Coordinates of C-alpha atoms and ligand atoms in Angstrom, one line a residue:
M20 CA -50.2 3.2 25.7
T21 CA -51.3 -0.5 25.7
T22 CA -48.0 -2.1 26.7
S23 CA -44.4 -1.3 27.4
R24 CA -43.5 -4.9 26.6
I25 CA -42.1 -4.9 23.1
P26 CA -40.4 -8.2 22.5
G27 CA -37.5 -8.1 20.0
F28 CA -37.3 -4.3 20.2
Y29 CA -33.5 -4.5 20.5
N30 CA -33.3 -6.5 17.3
L31 CA -35.1 -3.9 15.1
P32 CA -33.2 -1.4 13.0
L33 CA -33.2 2.0 14.6
E34 CA -35.8 3.4 12.1
E35 CA -38.2 0.6 12.9
R36 CA -37.7 1.2 16.6
L37 CA -38.8 4.7 16.1
D38 CA -41.9 3.6 14.1
T39 CA -42.7 1.1 16.9
L40 CA -42.5 3.9 19.5
A41 CA -44.7 6.2 17.4
E42 CA -47.3 3.5 17.3
A43 CA -47.1 2.6 20.9
A44 CA -47.0 6.1 22.4
G45 CA -48.8 8.1 19.7
L46 CA -45.8 10.3 18.9
T47 CA -46.0 12.5 15.8
Q48 CA -43.2 12.5 13.1
E49 CA -42.1 15.9 14.4
E50 CA -41.8 14.6 18.0
L51 CA -39.9 11.6 16.7
A52 CA -37.6 13.9 14.8
A53 CA -36.7 15.5 18.1
F54 CA -34.9 12.2 19.0
R55 CA -32.7 12.4 15.9
T56 CA -29.6 14.4 15.3
P57 CA -29.5 17.3 14.6
N58 CA -33.2 18.1 15.4
G59 CA -32.8 17.1 19.1
L60 CA -31.4 20.5 19.9
P61 CA -30.9 22.9 17.1
D62 CA -27.8 25.2 17.3
D63 CA -29.8 28.4 17.6
Q64 CA -31.7 27.0 20.5
A65 CA -28.5 25.8 22.2
D66 CA -27.2 29.3 21.7
H67 CA -30.2 30.7 23.7
M68 CA -29.7 28.2 26.5
V69 CA -26.1 28.7 27.5
E70 CA -23.3 31.2 27.1
N71 CA -20.5 30.9 24.5
A72 CA -22.4 28.1 22.8
V73 CA -20.5 26.6 19.8
G74 CA -22.7 23.5 19.2
T75 CA -24.3 20.6 20.9
F76 CA -23.0 17.3 22.4
G77 CA -24.8 14.1 21.5
L78 CA -25.5 11.2 23.8
P79 CA -27.4 8.0 23.0
L80 CA -31.1 8.0 23.8
G81 CA -32.6 4.5 24.4
I82 CA -35.9 3.2 25.7
G83 CA -36.4 1.4 29.0
L84 CA -39.0 -1.3 28.3
N85 CA -41.4 -3.4 30.4
F86 CA -42.0 -0.8 33.0
L87 CA -45.3 -1.0 34.9
V88 CA -45.6 1.9 37.4
N89 CA -48.7 2.2 39.6
G90 CA -50.6 0.0 37.1
S91 CA -49.6 2.1 34.0
E92 CA -47.4 1.0 31.2
V93 CA -44.5 3.3 30.7
L94 CA -41.9 3.5 27.9
V95 CA -38.9 5.2 29.6
P96 CA -36.6 7.5 27.7
M97 CA -33.0 7.1 29.0
V98 CA -30.1 9.2 27.9
I99 CA -26.8 7.6 28.9
E100 CA -23.3 6.9 27.5
E101 CA -22.8 3.8 29.5
P102 CA -23.7 0.3 28.0
S103 CA -25.7 -2.2 29.9
V104 CA -27.8 0.3 31.8
I105 CA -30.9 0.4 29.6
A106 CA -30.8 -3.4 29.1
G107 CA -30.4 -4.0 32.8
A108 CA -33.3 -1.7 33.8
S109 CA -35.5 -3.2 31.1
F110 CA -34.8 -6.8 32.3
M111 CA -35.4 -6.0 35.9
A112 CA -38.6 -4.2 35.0
K113 CA -39.7 -7.4 33.2
L114 CA -39.1 -9.4 36.4
A115 CA -40.8 -6.8 38.5
R116 CA -44.0 -6.8 36.4
T117 CA -44.5 -10.4 37.2
G118 CA -44.9 -9.2 40.8
G119 CA -47.3 -6.3 39.9
G120 CA -44.6 -3.8 38.7
F121 CA -43.5 -0.8 40.7
H122 CA -45.6 1.0 43.2
A123 CA -44.5 4.6 43.5
E124 CA -45.6 7.4 45.8
T125 CA -44.4 11.0 46.4
S126 CA -44.7 13.6 49.1
A127 CA -45.9 17.1 48.4
P128 CA -43.6 19.0 45.9
E129 CA -42.2 21.2 48.7
M130 CA -38.8 22.7 48.2
I131 CA -36.7 24.5 50.9
G132 CA -35.2 28.0 50.4
Q133 CA -32.5 29.0 52.8
M134 CA -31.7 32.4 54.1
Q135 CA -28.6 32.9 56.1
V136 CA -28.9 35.8 58.6
L137 CA -25.6 37.2 60.0
D138 CA -24.9 39.7 62.7
V139 CA -28.1 39.1 64.6
P140 CA -27.8 40.8 68.0
D141 CA -30.0 38.2 69.9
L142 CA -30.5 34.9 68.0
M143 CA -33.1 33.5 70.4
S144 CA -35.3 36.6 70.4
A145 CA -34.9 37.0 66.6
S146 CA -36.1 33.5 66.0
L147 CA -39.1 34.0 68.2
K148 CA -39.9 37.2 66.5
L149 CA -39.7 35.5 63.1
Y150 CA -42.3 32.9 64.2
D151 CA -44.5 35.8 65.4
H152 CA -44.4 37.3 61.8
R153 CA -44.8 33.8 60.2
D154 CA -48.1 34.5 58.5
E155 CA -47.1 37.9 57.2
L156 CA -43.8 36.5 55.8
L157 CA -45.6 33.6 54.1
A158 CA -48.1 35.9 52.6
E159 CA -45.4 38.0 51.1
A160 CA -43.5 34.9 49.8
D161 CA -46.8 33.6 48.3
A162 CA -47.3 36.8 46.2
V163 CA -44.0 36.2 44.4
D164 CA -45.4 33.7 41.8
P165 CA -49.1 34.2 40.9
V166 CA -48.8 31.4 38.3
L167 CA -47.6 28.9 40.8
K168 CA -50.3 30.1 43.2
K169 CA -52.9 29.6 40.5
F170 CA -51.9 25.9 40.2
G171 CA -52.2 25.4 43.9
G172 CA -48.5 26.0 45.0
G173 CA -47.0 28.7 47.2
A174 CA -45.4 29.3 50.5
R175 CA -46.2 26.7 53.1
D176 CA -44.1 27.2 56.2
L177 CA -41.1 28.9 57.9
E178 CA -38.5 27.2 60.0
V179 CA -35.9 29.0 62.0
R180 CA -32.6 27.3 62.9
I181 CA -29.9 28.6 65.2
I182 CA -26.4 27.6 64.1
E183 CA -24.5 27.8 67.3
D184 CA -21.1 27.0 66.0
S185 CA -19.5 27.6 62.6
P186 CA -16.1 28.9 61.5
I187 CA -17.5 32.5 61.7
G188 CA -19.4 32.0 64.9
A189 CA -23.2 31.7 65.4
F190 CA -25.9 32.8 63.0
L191 CA -29.5 32.2 62.1
V192 CA -30.9 30.2 59.2
V193 CA -34.4 30.6 58.0
H194 CA -36.0 27.9 55.8
L195 CA -38.9 28.9 53.6
I196 CA -41.0 25.8 52.6
Y197 CA -42.5 26.4 49.2
D198 CA -44.8 24.1 47.2
V199 CA -43.7 24.3 43.6
R200 CA -46.3 21.9 42.1
D201 CA -45.0 20.7 38.6
A202 CA -41.8 22.8 38.5
M203 CA -38.4 21.9 39.8
G204 CA -38.9 25.2 41.5
A205 CA -35.5 26.8 41.9
N206 CA -36.5 30.1 40.4
A207 CA -39.7 30.6 42.4
V208 CA -37.9 29.7 45.7
N209 CA -34.9 31.8 45.0
T210 CA -37.0 34.8 44.1
A211 CA -39.2 34.3 47.2
C212 CA -36.1 34.2 49.4
E213 CA -34.8 37.4 47.9
R214 CA -38.1 39.0 48.4
L215 CA -38.3 38.1 52.1
A216 CA -34.7 39.2 52.8
P217 CA -35.3 43.0 53.6
R218 CA -38.2 42.1 56.0
L219 CA -36.1 39.4 57.7
E220 CA -33.4 42.0 58.3
Q221 CA -36.0 44.4 59.9
I222 CA -37.4 41.7 62.1
T223 CA -34.1 40.2 63.2
G224 CA -31.9 43.2 63.2
G225 CA -29.3 41.2 61.3
R226 CA -28.1 41.1 57.7
V227 CA -29.3 38.4 55.2
H228 CA -26.4 37.0 53.4
L229 CA -27.2 33.9 51.2
K230 CA -30.7 33.5 49.8
I231 CA -30.9 30.2 47.8
L232 CA -32.7 26.9 47.4
S233 CA -31.4 23.8 49.2
N234 CA -30.8 20.8 47.0
L235 CA -31.3 18.5 50.0
A236 CA -35.0 18.4 49.0
D237 CA -35.9 16.0 51.9
R238 CA -39.5 17.2 51.9
R239 CA -40.0 16.3 48.3
L240 CA -39.4 12.5 48.4
A241 CA -40.2 9.8 45.9
K242 CA -40.5 6.2 46.9
A243 CA -40.8 3.1 44.7
R244 CA -41.4 -0.5 45.9
C245 CA -41.3 -3.8 44.0
T246 CA -41.7 -7.5 44.7
I247 CA -39.9 -10.0 42.6
P248 CA -41.4 -13.5 42.8
L249 CA -38.9 -16.0 43.9
K250 CA -39.3 -18.2 40.8
E251 CA -38.4 -15.2 38.6
L252 CA -35.0 -14.9 40.3
K253 CA -33.8 -18.4 39.3
I254 CA -31.0 -18.3 36.7
A255 CA -30.7 -21.4 34.5
G256 CA -27.1 -21.3 33.3
R257 CA -25.2 -23.6 31.0
D258 CA -23.9 -25.6 33.9
I259 CA -24.1 -25.9 37.6
I260 CA -21.6 -23.1 38.2
S261 CA -23.5 -20.6 36.2
S262 CA -26.9 -21.7 37.6
Y263 CA -28.6 -20.2 40.6
T264 CA -31.8 -21.0 42.5
G265 CA -34.2 -18.2 43.3
E266 CA -33.2 -18.4 47.0
Q267 CA -29.5 -18.0 46.1
V268 CA -30.2 -14.9 44.0
R269 CA -32.5 -13.4 46.6
D270 CA -30.2 -14.0 49.5
G271 CA -27.3 -12.8 47.4
V272 CA -29.0 -9.5 46.6
I273 CA -29.9 -9.0 50.2
A274 CA -26.4 -9.7 51.3
A275 CA -25.0 -7.3 48.7
W276 CA -27.4 -4.6 50.0
A277 CA -26.4 -5.3 53.6
F278 CA -22.8 -4.4 52.6
A279 CA -24.1 -1.0 51.2
A280 CA -26.2 -0.4 54.3
V281 CA -23.2 -0.3 56.6
D282 CA -20.2 0.6 54.5
P283 CA -19.8 4.0 52.7
Y284 CA -17.2 2.7 50.2
R285 CA -19.8 0.1 49.0
A286 CA -22.7 2.5 49.4
A287 CA -21.2 5.1 47.1
T288 CA -21.0 2.5 44.3
H289 CA -24.4 1.0 45.1
N290 CA -26.0 4.5 44.9
K291 CA -24.0 5.2 41.7
G292 CA -25.8 2.2 40.2
I293 CA -29.1 3.7 41.2
M294 CA -28.2 7.0 39.7
N295 CA -27.3 5.2 36.4
G296 CA -31.0 4.7 36.0
V297 CA -32.2 7.9 37.7
D298 CA -29.9 10.4 35.8
A299 CA -30.7 8.8 32.4
V300 CA -34.3 9.7 32.8
V301 CA -33.6 13.0 34.5
I302 CA -31.4 14.1 31.6
A303 CA -33.9 12.8 28.9
T304 CA -36.6 15.0 30.4
G305 CA -34.5 18.1 30.4
N306 CA -34.2 18.2 34.2
D307 CA -31.3 19.3 36.3
W308 CA -29.3 16.1 37.1
R309 CA -26.7 17.9 39.3
A310 CA -29.6 18.9 41.6
I311 CA -30.8 15.3 41.8
E312 CA -27.3 14.0 42.3
A313 CA -26.7 16.5 45.1
G314 CA -30.0 15.7 46.8
A315 CA -29.5 12.0 46.5
H316 CA -26.1 11.9 48.1
A317 CA -26.9 14.4 50.9
Y318 CA -30.0 12.3 51.6
A319 CA -27.9 9.1 51.7
A320 CA -25.8 10.7 54.4
R321 CA -28.7 12.0 56.5
S322 CA -28.0 9.6 59.4
G323 CA -24.5 11.1 59.8
R324 CA -23.0 8.1 57.8
Y325 CA -23.4 7.8 54.1
A326 CA -25.5 4.7 53.3
S327 CA -27.6 2.9 50.7
L328 CA -30.6 4.8 49.3
S329 CA -32.4 1.5 48.8
T330 CA -33.4 -1.4 51.0
W331 CA -33.8 -5.1 50.0
G332 CA -35.5 -7.9 51.9
R333 CA -37.9 -10.8 51.7
D334 CA -41.7 -11.0 52.3
A335 CA -43.6 -13.7 54.1
D336 CA -43.7 -15.8 51.0
G337 CA -40.0 -15.7 50.5
N338 CA -40.1 -13.2 47.5
L339 CA -37.5 -10.5 47.1
T340 CA -38.8 -7.0 48.1
G341 CA -37.1 -3.7 47.2
E342 CA -37.7 -0.1 48.1
L343 CA -36.0 3.1 47.1
E344 CA -36.6 6.5 48.6
M345 CA -34.8 9.7 47.7
P346 CA -35.4 13.4 47.0
M347 CA -36.8 13.9 43.5
A348 CA -36.9 17.6 42.6
V349 CA -37.9 17.3 38.9
G350 CA -40.4 19.3 36.9
I351 CA -42.5 18.9 33.8
V352 CA -42.6 22.7 33.4
G353 CA -39.7 25.2 33.6
G354 CA -36.0 24.9 33.0
A355 CA -35.3 23.0 29.8
T356 CA -38.3 20.7 30.1
R357 CA -40.5 22.6 27.7
V358 CA -37.7 24.2 25.7
H359 CA -35.6 21.3 24.6
P360 CA -37.5 19.5 21.7
A361 CA -36.3 16.0 22.7
A362 CA -37.1 16.6 26.4
K363 CA -40.7 17.6 25.4
A364 CA -41.0 14.4 23.2
A365 CA -39.5 12.3 26.0
L366 CA -42.1 13.6 28.5
K367 CA -44.9 12.9 26.0
L368 CA -43.5 9.4 25.4
M369 CA -43.7 8.7 29.2
G370 CA -47.2 10.1 29.5
A371 CA -46.3 11.8 32.8
K372 CA -49.0 14.4 33.5
T373 CA -47.5 15.8 36.7
A374 CA -44.1 16.2 38.2
S375 CA -45.1 13.7 40.9
E376 CA -45.9 11.1 38.2
L377 CA -42.5 11.7 36.6
A378 CA -40.8 11.5 40.0
G379 CA -42.5 8.1 40.6
I380 CA -41.3 6.7 37.3
I381 CA -37.7 7.9 37.8
V382 CA -37.4 6.4 41.2
S383 CA -38.8 3.1 39.8
V384 CA -36.1 3.1 37.2
G385 CA -33.5 3.7 39.9
L386 CA -34.8 0.7 41.8
A387 CA -34.8 -1.5 38.7
Q388 CA -31.2 -0.4 37.9
N389 CA -30.1 -1.1 41.5
L390 CA -31.5 -4.6 41.2
A391 CA -29.8 -5.2 37.8
A392 CA -26.4 -4.4 39.4
L393 CA -27.0 -6.3 42.6
R394 CA -28.3 -9.4 40.8
A395 CA -25.3 -9.4 38.5
L396 CA -22.8 -8.8 41.3
A397 CA -24.4 -11.5 43.5
T398 CA -24.2 -14.1 40.7
E399 CA -22.0 -14.1 37.7
G400 CA -20.3 -10.8 38.4
I401 CA -20.8 -7.5 36.6
Q402 CA -18.2 -8.0 33.9
R403 CA -19.7 -10.9 31.9
G404 CA -22.9 -9.0 30.9
H405 CA -21.1 -5.8 30.7
M406 CA -18.1 -6.9 28.7
S407 CA -19.8 -7.6 25.3
L408 CA -21.3 -4.1 25.3
H409 CA -18.1 -2.6 26.6
A410 CA -16.2 -4.5 23.9
R411 CA -18.1 -2.7 21.2
Q412 CA -17.0 0.7 22.5
V413 CA -13.4 -0.5 22.7
A414 CA -13.7 -1.8 19.1
I415 CA -15.0 1.6 18.0
A416 CA -12.3 3.4 19.9
A417 CA -9.8 1.2 18.1
G418 CA -11.1 2.4 14.8
A419 CA -13.6 -0.4 13.9
T420 CA -16.6 0.7 11.7
G421 CA -19.7 -1.1 10.3
D422 CA -19.6 -4.9 10.6
M423 CA -16.1 -4.8 12.0
I424 CA -17.4 -3.5 15.3
E425 CA -19.3 -6.7 16.1
K426 CA -16.5 -9.0 14.8
V427 CA -13.7 -7.3 16.8
A428 CA -16.0 -7.2 19.9
A429 CA -17.0 -10.8 19.7
Q430 CA -13.4 -12.0 19.4
M431 CA -12.3 -10.0 22.3
V432 CA -15.1 -11.3 24.4
T433 CA -14.3 -14.9 23.4
E434 CA -10.7 -14.3 24.3
K435 CA -11.8 -12.6 27.6
T436 CA -9.4 -9.7 26.6
V437 CA -11.2 -6.5 26.1
R438 CA -8.4 -4.0 25.6
I439 CA -7.8 -1.3 22.9
D440 CA -4.4 -2.8 21.9
R441 CA -5.9 -6.2 21.3
A442 CA -8.9 -4.6 19.4
E443 CA -6.3 -2.9 17.1
E444 CA -4.5 -6.2 16.5
I445 CA -7.7 -8.0 15.7
L446 CA -8.8 -5.2 13.4
K447 CA -5.5 -5.3 11.6
K448 CA -5.8 -9.0 11.0
L449 CA -9.5 -8.9 9.9
N450 CA -9.2 -5.9 7.7
P451 CA -5.5 -5.3 6.7
S452 CA -6.5 -3.0 3.8
E453 CA -8.1 -0.4 6.2
R454 CA -5.1 -0.2 8.5
Ligands
NAD524 P1 -38.9 28.1 35.7 O1 -38.8 29.3 36.5 O2 -38.4 28.1 34.3 O3 -40.4 27.6 35.7 C1 -41.2 27.4 36.8 C2 -42.3 28.3 36.8 O4 -43.3 27.9 35.8 C3 -43.1 28.4 38.1 O5 -42.4 29.3 39.0 C4 -44.5 29.0 37.6 O6 -44.4 30.4 37.5 C5 -44.6 28.4 36.2 N1 -45.5 27.3 36.1 C6 -46.5 27.1 35.1 N2 -47.2 26.0 35.2 C7 -46.8 25.5 36.4 C8 -47.2 24.3 37.1 N3 -48.2 23.5 36.7 N4 -46.6 24.0 38.3 C9 -45.6 24.8 38.7 N5 -45.2 25.9 38.1 C10 -45.8 26.3 36.9 O7 -38.2 26.8 36.3 P2 -37.9 26.3 37.8 O8 -38.5 25.0 38.0 O9 -38.2 27.4 38.8 O10 -36.3 26.2 37.8 C11 -35.6 25.2 37.2 C12 -34.3 25.6 36.7 O11 -33.5 26.3 37.7 C13 -33.4 24.5 36.3 O12 -32.9 24.8 35.0 C14 -32.3 24.5 37.2 O13 -31.1 24.0 36.6 C15 -32.2 25.9 37.7 N6 -31.6 26.3 39.0 C16 -31.2 25.3 39.9 C17 -30.6 25.7 41.1 C18 -30.3 24.6 42.1 O14 -30.6 23.4 41.9 N7 -29.6 25.0 43.2 C19 -30.4 27.0 41.4 C20 -30.8 28.0 40.4 C21 -31.4 27.6 39.2

């Protein structure tokens, strides 16, 4: 792909946007068709994916533009029902690219499998014995998934924890560290834990109860950084009240972040904004967004107090700097990633060749989205930008169709009253015959 900057993309009719994408990312007509209803997920395929299927549920798929991640241009597929998110991420990516874009890095794709061992006669001696058998246990876990092994993955380590105090008393927890390469990895890890259980029981004299992956994937982290040049932060409004200097915006963003760094009530909303961007890409690529959500929030609370996942500050030249680090257990193989036609096309659109590249893009989108929210909150407030998009949804909910949607929405925004009862009144006046 030559560039993810496509000026005027939002002004194009939907069909032309698809043509532009095909050209920019080399997607075939069949791949493009996967983005359209009903081809995205045919009924018979849905029927194979879940139980009691009766159909599919559509959500908008949009494209995050302007992303430069580790020097590569990326068009980002985003599936989300909430207005403003895709525009916000794209705008912040545009600012970030003036500072070199996003720099992303990831740790090894290591997941943690947990085995809970109950009724252990001597916890300390059992844990020492487990370490004595470490190599043998890892070899056994390694044999579980020859495909994963072939790609360089497999069992990496064992950790034994003694839980001294719980509602049922003390027990042992064994962590199996497993490199899952380009998969999310739940199945390989769960299978490996189940395979190890009988041997663990022999060694410890206890009874293995739970054997399951942990979603607190804190060994599989993705980190993105960006620098926004001070001059890009300046907002030239219509008047002095709606204008902000670069310094004001930078310091406003940093002060907003500081709030989330110390207060869980604010941090929950701050991180929700990050997840607006993260989840949209996770869903578009057929990955398990509940797993990502669980990991993100557990990681945000790792100090014992729930806090911001991102950090904002300034560099020596006064530019705004941002960093986001979070667990990112996503795959480009396995689960729905290669089954769902639209997820396959979405992966191709992004050009991510490894799970690590995908993770780096996702965390960059999360950082962009975080900045979009902080910048708006620190300046004009979130509602002004959000309202015109929200107004369209309210207009549709009130029954507006076609041209009426824009007309009703525009009037509500002018009146600063975006409510369904007002939308119904406006609609009745504009189009009495239809009501
Ligand atoms: P999977 O088992 O469908 O595919 C992964 C497998 O693909 C690997 O085990 C390996 O055998 C093979 N593979 C081929 N090429 C590979 C490569 N380059 N790198 C790595 N593996 C390669 O999928 P999965 O990733 O094990 O599991 C994901 C699914 O598990 C998701 O649908 C998720 O919702 C579900 N799940 C999640 C949890 C949880 O989060 N707690 C628990 C259970 C299941």
